[in-house]
Amino acid sequence: MEKCKLTPGQWGFIGLLICLLTVGIASVLVYPMNGVGLRRFLHTYQFSMLGRILFDSNIRDDIRWNAVLSLLYGFLASVVIAGALIIKTATQSPSLYGDAKFASDADIRRSKAVTWGDESKGGVIIGRYKGKLLRYIAPDFISMGAGTRAGKGAAIVIPNLLAWLFSVIVLDPKQECYKITSKFRQLIMGQKVYLLDPFSSKTHGFNPLFYIDLSHEKGSGYLLNLAETLWNASGLTGTEAHFNSAAGRVFIGYTQLLYILINHGRKYLAEYDVKPVFSIGTVLDLYYAVNRESLLANGDESECPSIREKVANNGNEREQYLLRDALNKIKEYNDLGDEPRSSTEGTFLKKLNLFTLPLFRKATDRNDFDLRLLRKERMTIYLGINADDLKIADDFLNLFFNFAIDVSMRENPDFETDNKYDVLFLLDEFPAVGAMHYIKKASGFIAGFKLKLLTIYQNISQLIEIYGEMGAKTLLSGHPCRVIYAVSEKEDADKFSAQLGYTTTKSTGKSRNRNKGSVSQGESENEAQRALVLPQELGTLKFHEEFILLKGENPIKCEKALYFNDPYFMDRLCAVSPKLRERVASMNKGSSMVKKGLKYPPKEEMLSLGELEAKLF
């Protein structure tokens, strides 16, 4: 037997139950205790009679005394009844296979992770329960597994872009989110809005080296982090780890050299036909332009003999170190044998191929927004890589998101109080970003830097392919809130079904035995295990249905928060589009514009009106 402790709320309920039972029993007992027979009782019983006997002034004392006794007997009886219930509950045997159940209304109201219909605490919209929005308010990460055409954009990405009040970075592969929500976030929310698509001329600029000041004491460390992001060697072994590490050192060497030449040797940059722009593309230009043998030579044979002298005489101690370290790293690379140098060069150039594209180079030579201000100001960045460019954009996506998290973790909001806003990363098609080792390694404390991640993938096998079996498990364990749509993969369905839990079902069996002409009958009770939600049931969820798994709480069965048929969201779009307002009004002639069930135009028609997209270029 397993004893259970009652909560203060349960004790309060028991007290209320005893009071009600006491009055109910006493209201019956007062009749026979005053000589009223059964027949008369059935015809004259009134619940209020007990109160009249106790409090009316014209009642005889003996009758009133019998009423008091009936209350006493009623109290004793109610205590016995309540005590029996407590004993039965407290000594109840635990279920053999589990007692999983969905969250009730009371469970959701008590939840510390989710609010129900309450906007005051903010949070990330994750669903709708009985007509009210569910928001996840805990600082932890959220994950969602959803196949293609499952409505993840319409049910979680766009709703949050229309409701999240603080900074957000969204991976927007089709630029659909930008075209639907950017004007609202710009005009109504008053945010600075940016579109980053470095494969297009209509883009804002992002230059990673803008965030690295080599004159600062931490600049070299930031550069090392950038090199590790581009040529990650963490978790790798063998030749891949070796050449990634070597390529990173080459990058650091040429980046430091570029910094020195911009500050002390622009004449030589002009001779190399390299622009004095501190960007990754320019580092690549310098790599191609500089003759390593001449650069490393001493005396008159050196291409830039006066640079060392100039830095030695006019540069500070840090600049002298940077030049010395740059030349050492370039020399280390130059001294490699032909085969290892060729492999290192191949690894180095492969990661930087995108920086040879004219549009990409133009977008990454400048910087139009400051990632360091994400928690200080309210801004929205749409990373709108078109589908036809996604196949070559994986390295850039990986660089951007890893770097954005890295930059955001330079200042701890506990000590830098001007970092007051949360930042939401909406990572639709999360596997397209590639391995984000920051999330896998540091999910436990990233949330403490006011960074919230909502990662969306199609199936778990995508994550296993990128992170490996254990890596994917570690990654998902850092997402204590999981939103589940209809599941198409059997393995995923089995895992989600197990995580939702099991219940114990009981069945009664009857048996009949014949023995020497006599018949004996018996009954037996059997317990069996049943999943709260069977794997096949996960595969047949209706389009509007979803489950929410929460750490330490009962799962929630609810509906998706689809924006396109919800006045809460559509009114926000109508607020920035007069044409959409007129169209909605014409579709609902004769209907109240505030009631539920309004008709709205389809997404394609809304986009064709051309009034939902912010005019940025």
Coordinates of C-alpha atoms in Angstrom, one line a residue:
M1 CA 0.0 0.0 0.0
E2 CA 1.2 3.5 -0.7
K3 CA 0.0 6.4 1.5
C4 CA -0.7 9.7 0.0
K5 CA -0.6 13.1 1.7
L6 CA -3.5 15.5 1.3
T7 CA -2.9 19.1 0.1
P8 CA -4.3 22.1 1.9
G9 CA -6.8 22.4 -0.9
Q10 CA -8.0 18.9 -0.4
W11 CA -8.3 19.4 3.3
G12 CA -10.4 22.5 2.6
F13 CA -12.7 20.4 0.3
I14 CA -13.1 17.8 3.0
G15 CA -14.0 20.4 5.6
L16 CA -16.7 21.8 3.2
L17 CA -18.0 18.3 2.6
I18 CA -18.3 17.7 6.3
C19 CA -20.3 20.9 6.8
L20 CA -22.7 20.1 3.9
L21 CA -23.2 16.5 5.1
T22 CA -23.7 17.7 8.7
V23 CA -26.5 20.1 7.7
G24 CA -28.0 17.6 5.2
I25 CA -28.2 14.8 7.8
A26 CA -29.4 17.0 10.5
S27 CA -32.2 18.4 8.3
V28 CA -33.5 14.8 8.1
L29 CA -32.9 13.7 11.7
V30 CA -34.7 16.7 13.2
Y31 CA -38.0 15.2 12.1
P32 CA -37.9 11.7 13.8
M33 CA -36.2 13.2 16.8
N34 CA -39.3 15.4 17.3
G35 CA -41.7 12.5 16.9
V36 CA -42.6 12.9 13.2
G37 CA -43.3 9.6 11.5
L38 CA -42.1 8.4 8.1
R39 CA -45.4 9.0 6.2
R40 CA -45.7 12.5 7.6
F41 CA -42.0 13.2 7.0
L42 CA -42.3 12.3 3.3
H43 CA -45.1 14.8 2.9
T44 CA -43.8 17.6 5.0
Y45 CA -40.0 17.6 4.7
Q46 CA -38.4 21.0 4.1
F47 CA -34.7 21.5 4.1
S48 CA -35.1 25.0 5.7
M49 CA -37.0 23.5 8.6
L50 CA -33.8 23.0 10.6
G51 CA -32.8 26.6 10.3
R52 CA -36.3 27.8 11.4
I53 CA -36.3 25.6 14.5
L54 CA -32.8 26.8 15.5
F55 CA -33.4 30.5 15.0
D56 CA -37.1 31.3 15.3
S57 CA -38.0 32.8 18.7
N58 CA -41.4 31.0 19.1
I59 CA -40.0 27.4 19.0
R60 CA -40.2 25.3 22.2
D61 CA -36.9 24.6 23.9
D62 CA -37.2 20.8 23.7
I63 CA -37.8 21.0 20.0
R64 CA -34.8 23.4 19.6
W65 CA -32.6 21.1 21.7
N66 CA -33.5 18.1 19.5
A67 CA -32.4 20.2 16.5
V68 CA -29.1 20.8 18.2
L69 CA -28.7 17.1 18.9
S70 CA -29.5 16.3 15.3
L71 CA -26.7 18.6 14.2
L72 CA -24.3 16.8 16.6
Y73 CA -25.4 13.4 15.2
G74 CA -25.1 14.7 11.7
F75 CA -21.6 16.0 12.4
L76 CA -20.5 12.7 13.8
A77 CA -22.0 10.8 10.9
S78 CA -20.3 13.1 8.4
V79 CA -16.9 12.7 10.1
V80 CA -17.3 9.0 9.9
I81 CA -18.2 9.2 6.2
A82 CA -15.4 11.6 5.3
G83 CA -12.9 9.5 7.4
A84 CA -13.8 6.4 5.5
L85 CA -13.3 8.2 2.2
I86 CA -9.9 9.5 3.4
I87 CA -8.8 6.0 4.5
K88 CA -9.9 4.5 1.3
T89 CA -8.1 7.1 -0.8
A90 CA -4.9 7.1 1.4
T91 CA -4.5 3.4 1.4
Q92 CA -5.4 2.8 -2.2
S93 CA -3.1 0.5 -4.1
P94 CA -1.2 2.3 -6.9
S95 CA -2.2 1.5 -10.5
L96 CA -0.2 -1.4 -11.8
Y97 CA 0.6 0.2 -15.2
G98 CA 0.1 3.9 -14.5
D99 CA -2.6 6.4 -14.1
A100 CA -1.9 8.9 -16.9
K101 CA -4.6 11.4 -17.8
F102 CA -5.1 14.6 -19.7
A103 CA -5.0 17.9 -17.8
S104 CA -8.3 19.1 -16.5
D105 CA -9.4 22.7 -16.4
A106 CA -8.2 22.9 -12.8
D107 CA -4.8 21.4 -13.8
I108 CA -4.3 24.1 -16.4
R109 CA -5.3 26.9 -14.0
R110 CA -2.8 25.6 -11.5
S111 CA 0.0 25.2 -14.0
K112 CA 3.2 27.2 -13.4
A113 CA 4.3 26.7 -17.0
V114 CA 1.1 27.6 -19.0
T115 CA -1.5 30.4 -18.8
W116 CA -5.0 29.9 -20.1
G117 CA -6.5 33.0 -21.7
D118 CA -4.2 35.4 -19.7
E119 CA -2.1 37.8 -21.7
S120 CA -0.7 39.7 -18.8
K121 CA 2.3 37.3 -18.3
G122 CA 3.2 37.2 -22.0
G123 CA 4.5 33.9 -23.2
V124 CA 4.6 31.9 -26.4
I125 CA 1.3 30.8 -27.9
I126 CA 1.2 27.0 -28.1
G127 CA -2.4 26.2 -28.6
R128 CA -6.1 26.8 -27.8
Y129 CA -8.1 25.1 -25.1
K130 CA -11.9 25.6 -24.9
G131 CA -11.7 28.8 -27.0
K132 CA -8.9 30.5 -25.0
L133 CA -5.2 30.7 -26.0
L134 CA -2.6 28.7 -24.1
R135 CA 0.7 30.4 -23.6
Y136 CA 3.9 28.9 -22.4
I137 CA 5.4 31.3 -19.8
A138 CA 8.3 29.2 -18.4
P139 CA 11.8 30.3 -19.5
D140 CA 12.6 26.9 -21.1
F141 CA 12.6 25.9 -24.8
I142 CA 9.7 24.6 -26.9
S143 CA 9.8 22.0 -29.6
M144 CA 7.3 20.9 -32.2
G145 CA 7.3 17.9 -34.4
A146 CA 5.1 18.5 -37.5
G147 CA 5.1 17.1 -41.0
T148 CA 4.6 19.1 -44.2
R149 CA 1.2 20.8 -44.6
A150 CA 0.5 20.3 -40.9
G151 CA -0.3 24.0 -40.3
K152 CA 2.7 24.8 -38.1
G153 CA 3.1 28.2 -39.7
A154 CA -0.6 29.1 -39.4
A155 CA -0.9 27.7 -35.9
I156 CA 2.2 28.7 -34.1
V157 CA 4.6 30.8 -36.1
I158 CA 2.3 33.5 -37.5
P159 CA 0.2 33.7 -34.3
N160 CA 3.3 34.4 -32.2
L161 CA 4.5 37.0 -34.7
L162 CA 1.1 38.7 -34.2
A163 CA 1.2 38.5 -30.4
W164 CA 4.8 38.3 -29.2
L165 CA 5.6 41.8 -27.9
F166 CA 9.4 41.6 -27.7
S167 CA 12.3 40.9 -30.1
V168 CA 12.1 38.0 -32.4
I169 CA 14.2 36.3 -35.0
V170 CA 12.3 34.0 -37.3
L171 CA 13.5 31.6 -39.9
D172 CA 11.1 32.3 -42.8
P173 CA 12.0 30.0 -45.7
K174 CA 9.2 31.2 -48.0
Q175 CA 9.1 34.8 -46.7
E176 CA 5.4 34.1 -45.9
C177 CA 5.7 35.3 -42.3
Y178 CA 7.4 38.5 -43.5
K179 CA 4.7 39.2 -46.1
I180 CA 1.8 38.6 -43.6
T181 CA 3.1 40.0 -40.3
S182 CA 5.9 42.5 -40.9
K183 CA 3.7 45.6 -41.3
F184 CA 1.8 44.8 -38.1
R185 CA 5.0 44.4 -36.1
Q186 CA 6.4 47.6 -37.6
L187 CA 3.4 50.0 -37.4
I188 CA 1.3 48.6 -34.5
M189 CA 4.0 47.1 -32.3
G190 CA 6.4 49.9 -33.2
Q191 CA 9.4 47.6 -33.8
K192 CA 12.3 48.0 -36.0
V193 CA 11.9 45.4 -38.8
Y194 CA 14.6 43.8 -40.9
L195 CA 14.6 41.3 -43.7
L196 CA 17.8 39.3 -44.2
D197 CA 18.0 37.5 -47.6
P198 CA 21.7 37.7 -48.7
F199 CA 20.8 36.0 -52.0
S200 CA 18.7 38.9 -53.0
S201 CA 19.2 42.6 -53.7
K202 CA 16.3 43.4 -51.3
T203 CA 18.0 42.6 -48.1
H204 CA 19.5 44.2 -45.0
G205 CA 23.1 43.6 -44.3
F206 CA 24.8 41.3 -41.7
N207 CA 28.5 41.3 -41.2
P208 CA 29.8 39.0 -38.5
L209 CA 33.0 40.9 -38.1
F210 CA 31.1 44.0 -37.2
Y211 CA 30.7 42.4 -33.8
I212 CA 34.4 41.6 -33.3
D213 CA 36.6 44.4 -32.1
L214 CA 40.2 43.1 -32.0
S215 CA 41.3 46.2 -30.0
H216 CA 39.1 45.0 -27.1
E217 CA 40.5 42.6 -24.6
K218 CA 37.9 40.0 -25.5
G219 CA 38.1 40.5 -29.3
S220 CA 40.5 37.6 -29.9
G221 CA 38.1 35.2 -28.0
Y222 CA 35.2 36.4 -30.0
L223 CA 37.1 35.8 -33.2
L224 CA 38.0 32.3 -32.0
N225 CA 34.3 31.6 -31.3
L226 CA 33.5 32.7 -34.8
A227 CA 36.1 30.4 -36.3
E228 CA 34.8 27.5 -34.2
T229 CA 31.3 28.3 -35.5
L230 CA 32.4 28.2 -39.1
W231 CA 34.7 25.2 -38.8
N232 CA 33.3 23.4 -35.9
A233 CA 35.6 20.7 -34.5
S234 CA 33.6 20.0 -31.3
G235 CA 32.5 16.3 -31.1
L236 CA 34.5 15.4 -34.3
T237 CA 37.5 13.1 -34.4
G238 CA 40.2 12.2 -36.9
T239 CA 41.0 14.1 -40.0
E240 CA 37.8 16.1 -40.1
A241 CA 38.5 17.6 -36.7
H242 CA 42.1 18.2 -37.6
F243 CA 41.4 20.0 -40.8
N244 CA 38.5 22.0 -39.4
S245 CA 40.8 23.2 -36.6
A246 CA 43.5 24.0 -39.1
A247 CA 41.1 26.0 -41.3
G248 CA 39.9 28.0 -38.3
R249 CA 43.5 29.0 -37.5
V250 CA 44.1 30.1 -41.1
F251 CA 40.9 32.2 -40.9
I252 CA 42.1 33.8 -37.6
G253 CA 45.5 34.6 -39.0
Y254 CA 44.2 36.3 -42.1
T255 CA 41.5 38.2 -40.2
Q256 CA 44.1 39.5 -37.8
L257 CA 46.3 40.5 -40.7
L258 CA 43.4 42.3 -42.3
Y259 CA 42.7 44.2 -39.1
I260 CA 46.3 45.4 -38.9
L261 CA 46.4 46.4 -42.5
I262 CA 43.2 48.4 -42.3
N263 CA 44.7 50.3 -39.3
H264 CA 48.3 50.6 -40.3
G265 CA 48.8 49.5 -43.9
R266 CA 46.0 50.7 -46.2
K267 CA 48.6 51.5 -48.9
Y268 CA 49.4 47.8 -49.1
L269 CA 45.7 46.9 -49.3
A270 CA 45.4 49.2 -52.3
E271 CA 48.4 47.5 -53.9
Y272 CA 46.7 44.1 -53.3
D273 CA 43.4 45.7 -54.7
V274 CA 41.7 44.7 -51.4
K275 CA 39.1 47.2 -50.0
P276 CA 39.6 48.3 -46.4
V277 CA 36.4 46.6 -45.2
F278 CA 36.6 44.4 -42.1
S279 CA 34.4 41.5 -43.4
I280 CA 34.7 37.8 -44.1
G281 CA 34.6 38.5 -47.8
T282 CA 37.6 40.8 -47.5
V283 CA 39.4 38.2 -45.5
L284 CA 38.9 35.8 -48.5
D285 CA 40.2 38.6 -50.9
L286 CA 43.3 39.0 -48.8
Y287 CA 43.9 35.3 -48.8
Y288 CA 43.9 35.2 -52.6
A289 CA 45.8 38.4 -53.0
V290 CA 48.8 38.0 -50.6
N291 CA 51.8 36.1 -51.6
R292 CA 52.6 34.1 -48.4
E293 CA 56.3 33.6 -49.2
S294 CA 56.8 37.3 -49.7
L295 CA 54.7 38.2 -46.7
L296 CA 56.7 36.0 -44.4
A297 CA 60.1 36.9 -45.9
N298 CA 62.4 39.2 -43.9
G299 CA 64.0 42.4 -45.1
D300 CA 63.8 43.7 -48.6
E301 CA 62.2 40.5 -49.9
S302 CA 59.0 41.1 -47.8
E303 CA 55.9 42.5 -49.5
C304 CA 55.3 44.8 -46.6
P305 CA 58.6 45.3 -44.7
S306 CA 57.4 48.5 -43.1
I307 CA 54.3 47.1 -41.6
R308 CA 56.1 45.2 -38.9
E309 CA 58.2 48.3 -38.2
K310 CA 55.2 50.6 -38.2
V311 CA 53.3 48.4 -35.8
A312 CA 56.3 48.0 -33.6
N313 CA 56.8 51.8 -33.4
N314 CA 53.2 53.1 -33.5
G315 CA 51.0 50.1 -32.6
N316 CA 50.0 49.3 -29.1
E317 CA 50.9 46.0 -27.4
R318 CA 47.7 44.3 -28.5
E319 CA 48.3 45.2 -32.2
Q320 CA 51.8 44.0 -32.0
Y321 CA 50.6 40.7 -30.6
L322 CA 47.9 40.4 -33.3
L323 CA 50.4 40.9 -36.1
R324 CA 52.8 38.5 -34.6
D325 CA 50.1 35.9 -34.1
A326 CA 48.7 36.4 -37.6
L327 CA 52.1 35.8 -39.2
N328 CA 52.7 32.8 -37.0
K329 CA 49.5 31.2 -38.1
I330 CA 50.0 32.0 -41.7
K331 CA 53.6 30.6 -41.5
E332 CA 52.3 27.4 -39.8
Y333 CA 49.9 27.0 -42.7
N334 CA 52.6 27.8 -45.3
D335 CA 55.0 25.3 -43.8
L336 CA 52.6 22.4 -44.2
G337 CA 53.3 19.8 -46.8
D338 CA 51.5 20.0 -50.1
E339 CA 48.9 17.4 -49.3
P340 CA 47.9 18.6 -45.8
R341 CA 48.0 22.2 -47.0
S342 CA 45.7 21.3 -49.9
S343 CA 43.3 19.6 -47.6
T344 CA 43.3 22.5 -45.2
E345 CA 42.8 25.0 -48.0
G346 CA 39.9 22.9 -49.3
T347 CA 38.2 22.9 -45.9
F348 CA 38.9 26.7 -45.5
L349 CA 37.5 27.7 -48.9
K350 CA 34.5 25.3 -48.8
K351 CA 33.0 27.2 -45.9
L352 CA 33.6 30.6 -47.6
N353 CA 32.2 29.7 -51.0
L354 CA 29.1 31.8 -50.5
F355 CA 31.2 34.9 -50.0
T356 CA 32.3 34.8 -53.6
L357 CA 28.7 35.4 -54.8
P358 CA 28.2 39.1 -55.6
L359 CA 24.8 39.6 -53.9
F360 CA 25.9 37.6 -50.8
R361 CA 29.2 39.5 -50.6
K362 CA 27.4 42.8 -50.8
A363 CA 25.0 41.8 -48.0
T364 CA 27.7 40.6 -45.7
D365 CA 30.1 43.5 -46.2
R366 CA 27.8 45.8 -44.3
N367 CA 25.7 45.6 -41.2
D368 CA 22.2 47.2 -40.8
F369 CA 21.1 45.9 -37.5
D370 CA 22.9 45.2 -34.2
L371 CA 22.3 41.8 -32.6
R372 CA 23.6 43.2 -29.3
L373 CA 20.5 45.4 -29.0
L374 CA 18.0 42.5 -29.3
R375 CA 17.4 42.6 -25.5
K376 CA 17.7 46.4 -25.2
E377 CA 15.3 47.4 -28.0
R378 CA 12.3 45.7 -29.7
M379 CA 13.2 44.5 -33.1
T380 CA 12.2 41.8 -35.6
I381 CA 14.5 40.0 -38.0
Y382 CA 13.1 37.8 -40.7
L383 CA 15.7 35.4 -42.1
G384 CA 13.8 35.0 -45.4
I385 CA 15.9 32.6 -47.5
N386 CA 13.8 31.6 -50.5
A387 CA 13.3 27.8 -51.1
D388 CA 15.5 27.7 -54.2
D389 CA 18.4 29.1 -52.2
L390 CA 18.0 26.9 -49.2
K391 CA 20.1 24.1 -50.6
I392 CA 23.2 26.3 -50.6
A393 CA 22.3 28.4 -47.5
D394 CA 22.8 25.9 -44.8
D395 CA 26.3 27.1 -43.8
F396 CA 25.0 30.7 -43.6
L397 CA 21.9 29.7 -41.6
N398 CA 24.1 27.8 -39.2
L399 CA 26.5 30.8 -38.9
F400 CA 23.8 33.3 -38.3
F401 CA 21.8 31.5 -35.6
N402 CA 24.9 30.2 -33.7
F403 CA 26.5 33.6 -33.9
A404 CA 23.2 35.4 -32.8
I405 CA 23.1 33.2 -29.7
D406 CA 26.8 33.7 -29.1
V407 CA 26.5 37.5 -29.3
S408 CA 23.5 37.5 -27.1
M409 CA 25.3 35.6 -24.4
R410 CA 28.1 38.2 -24.1
E411 CA 26.1 40.2 -21.5
N412 CA 24.3 38.6 -18.6
P413 CA 20.9 40.3 -18.1
D414 CA 21.2 39.7 -14.3
F415 CA 24.1 42.3 -14.3
E416 CA 23.4 44.3 -17.4
T417 CA 19.9 45.6 -16.5
D418 CA 19.3 47.4 -19.8
N419 CA 19.0 43.9 -21.3
K420 CA 15.3 43.8 -20.3
Y421 CA 13.5 42.1 -23.2
D422 CA 13.2 38.4 -24.0
V423 CA 14.2 37.3 -27.5
L424 CA 12.2 34.6 -29.2
F425 CA 13.9 32.5 -31.9
L426 CA 11.2 31.0 -34.1
L427 CA 13.1 28.2 -35.9
D428 CA 10.8 26.8 -38.5
E429 CA 12.4 24.0 -40.5
F430 CA 15.0 23.8 -37.7
P431 CA 17.1 21.0 -39.3
A432 CA 17.9 23.4 -42.2
V433 CA 20.1 25.3 -39.8
G434 CA 22.4 22.3 -39.3
A435 CA 24.0 21.5 -36.0
M436 CA 23.5 24.2 -33.4
H437 CA 26.0 23.0 -30.8
Y438 CA 25.2 26.0 -28.5
I439 CA 21.7 24.7 -28.1
K440 CA 22.8 21.1 -27.5
K441 CA 25.5 22.0 -25.1
A442 CA 24.2 25.0 -23.2
S443 CA 20.4 24.8 -23.3
G444 CA 20.4 24.6 -19.5
F445 CA 21.7 28.2 -19.1
I446 CA 20.8 29.9 -22.5
A447 CA 17.3 30.5 -21.1
G448 CA 18.9 32.5 -18.3
F449 CA 20.1 35.1 -20.9
K450 CA 16.4 35.9 -21.9
L451 CA 16.6 33.7 -25.0
K452 CA 13.6 31.5 -25.8
L453 CA 13.8 29.0 -28.6
L454 CA 10.9 27.4 -30.5
T455 CA 12.3 24.7 -32.7
I456 CA 10.2 23.1 -35.4
Y457 CA 11.1 19.9 -37.2
Q458 CA 9.3 17.3 -39.3
N459 CA 10.4 14.1 -37.5
I460 CA 13.0 13.0 -35.0
S461 CA 15.0 11.2 -37.6
Q462 CA 16.0 14.6 -39.1
L463 CA 17.6 15.5 -35.7
I464 CA 19.3 12.1 -35.4
E465 CA 20.9 12.5 -38.8
I466 CA 22.4 15.9 -37.7
Y467 CA 23.2 15.3 -34.0
G468 CA 23.3 11.5 -33.7
E469 CA 21.1 9.3 -31.5
M470 CA 22.4 10.6 -28.2
G471 CA 22.8 14.1 -29.4
A472 CA 19.2 14.3 -30.6
K473 CA 18.1 12.9 -27.2
T474 CA 20.2 15.5 -25.4
L475 CA 18.8 18.3 -27.6
L476 CA 15.2 17.4 -27.1
S477 CA 15.7 17.0 -23.3
G478 CA 16.4 20.7 -23.3
H479 CA 12.9 21.3 -24.6
P480 CA 10.5 20.6 -21.7
C481 CA 7.5 21.8 -23.6
R482 CA 6.7 19.7 -26.7
V483 CA 3.8 20.4 -29.1
I484 CA 2.6 17.4 -31.0
Y485 CA 0.6 17.4 -34.3
A486 CA -0.5 14.4 -36.3
V487 CA 2.5 12.1 -36.6
S488 CA 3.3 10.2 -39.8
E489 CA 6.5 8.3 -38.7
K490 CA 5.8 5.1 -36.7
E491 CA 8.9 5.5 -34.6
D492 CA 7.9 9.0 -33.6
A493 CA 4.4 7.9 -32.9
D494 CA 5.7 5.1 -30.6
K495 CA 7.9 7.6 -28.7
F496 CA 5.2 10.2 -28.3
S497 CA 2.7 7.6 -27.2
A498 CA 5.1 6.4 -24.5
Q499 CA 5.8 9.9 -23.3
L500 CA 2.1 10.7 -23.0
G501 CA 1.9 7.8 -20.5
Y502 CA -0.2 4.7 -19.8
T503 CA -3.4 3.9 -17.9
T504 CA -4.5 0.7 -16.1
T505 CA -7.7 -0.8 -17.4
K506 CA -9.6 -3.4 -15.5
S507 CA -11.7 -6.2 -16.9
T508 CA -13.8 -8.9 -15.1
G509 CA -13.8 -12.5 -16.3
K510 CA -16.3 -15.2 -15.5
S511 CA -15.5 -18.9 -15.2
R512 CA -17.7 -22.0 -14.8
N513 CA -16.5 -25.4 -13.7
R514 CA -18.3 -28.7 -13.7
N515 CA -17.3 -31.3 -11.1
K516 CA -19.2 -34.5 -10.5
G517 CA -22.5 -33.1 -11.6
S518 CA -22.1 -29.8 -9.7
V519 CA -21.4 -26.4 -11.4
S520 CA -19.3 -23.7 -9.7
Q521 CA -19.0 -20.2 -11.0
G522 CA -16.3 -17.6 -10.3
E523 CA -15.2 -14.1 -11.3
S524 CA -11.7 -12.7 -11.6
E525 CA -10.5 -9.1 -12.2
N526 CA -7.6 -8.5 -14.5
E527 CA -5.5 -5.4 -15.1
A528 CA -4.1 -4.5 -18.4
Q529 CA -1.9 -1.6 -19.8
R530 CA -3.2 0.8 -22.3
A531 CA -1.5 3.9 -23.7
L532 CA -3.3 7.2 -23.0
V533 CA -3.0 7.8 -26.7
L534 CA -2.2 4.9 -29.0
P535 CA 0.4 5.4 -31.7
Q536 CA -2.2 4.9 -34.4
E537 CA -4.3 7.6 -32.8
L538 CA -1.5 10.0 -33.1
G539 CA -1.4 9.4 -36.8
T540 CA -5.1 10.1 -37.2
L541 CA -5.3 13.3 -35.3
K542 CA -7.7 15.8 -37.0
F543 CA -6.1 18.8 -38.6
H544 CA -7.1 21.2 -35.8
E545 CA -6.1 18.9 -32.9
E546 CA -2.8 18.8 -31.0
F547 CA -1.2 17.5 -27.8
I548 CA 1.1 19.5 -25.5
L549 CA 3.6 17.6 -23.3
L550 CA 4.8 19.5 -20.2
K551 CA 7.5 18.5 -17.8
G552 CA 6.0 17.5 -14.5
E553 CA 2.4 18.1 -15.5
N554 CA -0.4 16.2 -17.2
P555 CA -0.4 16.5 -21.0
I556 CA -3.0 18.8 -22.5
K557 CA -5.3 17.8 -25.3
C558 CA -6.3 20.9 -27.1
E559 CA -6.7 22.6 -30.5
K560 CA -4.2 24.5 -32.7
A561 CA -4.3 28.3 -32.5
L562 CA -5.0 28.8 -36.2
Y563 CA -4.8 32.5 -37.1
F564 CA -6.8 32.6 -40.3
N565 CA -10.2 32.0 -38.7
D566 CA -9.7 33.7 -35.4
P567 CA -10.8 37.4 -34.9
Y568 CA -8.1 37.8 -32.3
F569 CA -5.4 37.5 -34.9
M570 CA -7.3 38.6 -38.0
D571 CA -8.3 41.9 -36.4
R572 CA -4.7 42.7 -36.1
L573 CA -4.1 42.2 -39.8
C574 CA -7.2 44.2 -40.6
A575 CA -5.7 47.1 -38.5
V576 CA -2.9 47.6 -41.0
S577 CA -4.9 46.8 -44.2
P578 CA -7.9 48.9 -45.2
K579 CA -8.5 46.6 -48.2
L580 CA -8.6 43.5 -46.0
R581 CA -11.0 45.3 -43.7
E582 CA -13.3 46.1 -46.6
R583 CA -13.0 42.5 -47.9
V584 CA -13.9 41.0 -44.5
A585 CA -16.8 43.4 -44.2
S586 CA -18.2 42.5 -47.6
M587 CA -17.9 38.7 -46.9
N588 CA -19.9 39.1 -43.7
K589 CA -22.7 41.4 -44.7
G590 CA -25.6 41.1 -42.4
S591 CA -23.5 39.6 -39.6
S592 CA -22.2 41.2 -36.5
M593 CA -18.5 42.0 -36.9
V594 CA -17.8 41.0 -33.3
K595 CA -19.3 37.5 -33.2
K596 CA -17.5 34.3 -33.8
G597 CA -17.7 32.4 -37.0
L598 CA -16.8 35.3 -39.3
K599 CA -15.6 34.5 -42.8
Y600 CA -12.1 35.6 -43.9
P601 CA -10.4 35.6 -47.3
P602 CA -7.8 32.8 -48.0
K603 CA -4.1 33.5 -47.5
E604 CA -3.5 34.0 -51.2
E605 CA -6.1 36.7 -51.5
M606 CA -4.8 38.5 -48.4
L607 CA -1.3 38.5 -49.8
S608 CA -2.6 39.8 -53.2
L609 CA -4.0 42.9 -51.5
G610 CA -0.4 43.9 -50.9
E611 CA -1.0 45.8 -47.6
L612 CA 0.4 43.4 -45.0
E613 CA 4.1 43.6 -45.9
A614 CA 6.3 46.4 -44.4
K615 CA 7.9 48.6 -47.0
L616 CA 11.6 48.4 -46.2
F617 CA 13.4 48.9 -49.5

